[in-house]
């Protein structure tokens, strides 16, 4: 290998690392922008449960009411309303991330049982 080919390899690796870093930071910036633009003071999605590829059931807080809705590919249907005493929020506080290791262990154990 000549010095020219080694310098070309180092240059390509350096450029790849720069592009990878730029991609990471732009993605994080876009995620923060979208999160801030979609959040509202009076509306919040509390929980989502996937039923199939295009069907979800969600609990949504609108002002002081909790609504259970079905979200399909083309429609949103109101299934019912929960009172504040009927809804128990998840144990995670806002901004807290679940421990990935614990969640992965749970999933592996679940698949081992089957």
Coordinates of N, CA and C in Angstrom, one line a residue, residues 4 9 12 16 19 21 27 31 34-35 46 52 58 69 80 84 86-87 100 110:
X4 N -0.2 7.4 -0.6 CA -1.4 8.0 -1.2 C -2.7 7.3 -0.9
X9 N -7.7 6.7 2.3 CA -8.5 5.9 3.3 C -8.8 6.7 4.5
X12 N -11.3 9.5 3.7 CA -12.7 9.0 3.5 C -13.3 8.6 4.9
X16 N -16.5 10.4 6.5 CA -17.7 9.6 7.0 C -18.0 9.9 8.4
X19 N -19.9 13.2 8.5 CA -21.2 13.1 8.0 C -22.1 12.4 9.0
X21 N -21.8 12.3 12.3 CA -22.0 13.2 13.4 C -23.0 14.2 13.0
X27 N -30.7 15.1 13.2 CA -31.9 14.3 13.6 C -32.4 14.7 15.0
X31 N -36.1 16.2 15.9 CA -36.9 15.6 16.9 C -37.4 16.6 17.9
X34 N -40.0 19.0 16.3 CA -41.3 18.3 16.1 C -42.0 18.1 17.5
X35 N -41.3 17.8 18.5 CA -41.9 17.6 19.8 C -42.4 18.9 20.3
X46 N -51.7 10.2 26.5 CA -51.2 9.6 27.7 C -50.6 8.2 27.5
X52 N -52.9 -3.5 15.6 CA -52.3 -4.1 14.4 C -51.5 -3.0 13.7
X58 N -55.8 4.6 22.0 CA -55.1 5.6 22.8 C -56.0 6.2 23.9
X69 N -59.8 6.5 22.5 CA -60.1 6.6 21.1 C -59.4 5.5 20.3
X80 N -64.9 5.9 24.4 CA -65.5 6.2 25.7 C -64.7 7.3 26.4
X84 N -61.3 11.1 36.0 CA -60.0 11.2 36.6 C -59.7 10.1 37.6
X86 N -60.8 7.1 37.4 CA -60.8 5.8 36.7 C -59.5 5.6 36.0
X87 N -58.7 6.6 35.7 CA -57.5 6.5 34.9 C -56.3 6.6 35.9
X100 N -33.5 0.3 29.6 CA -33.5 -0.5 28.4 C -33.1 -2.0 28.8
X110 N -40.1 -13.3 28.1 CA -41.5 -13.6 27.5 C -41.4 -14.5 26.3

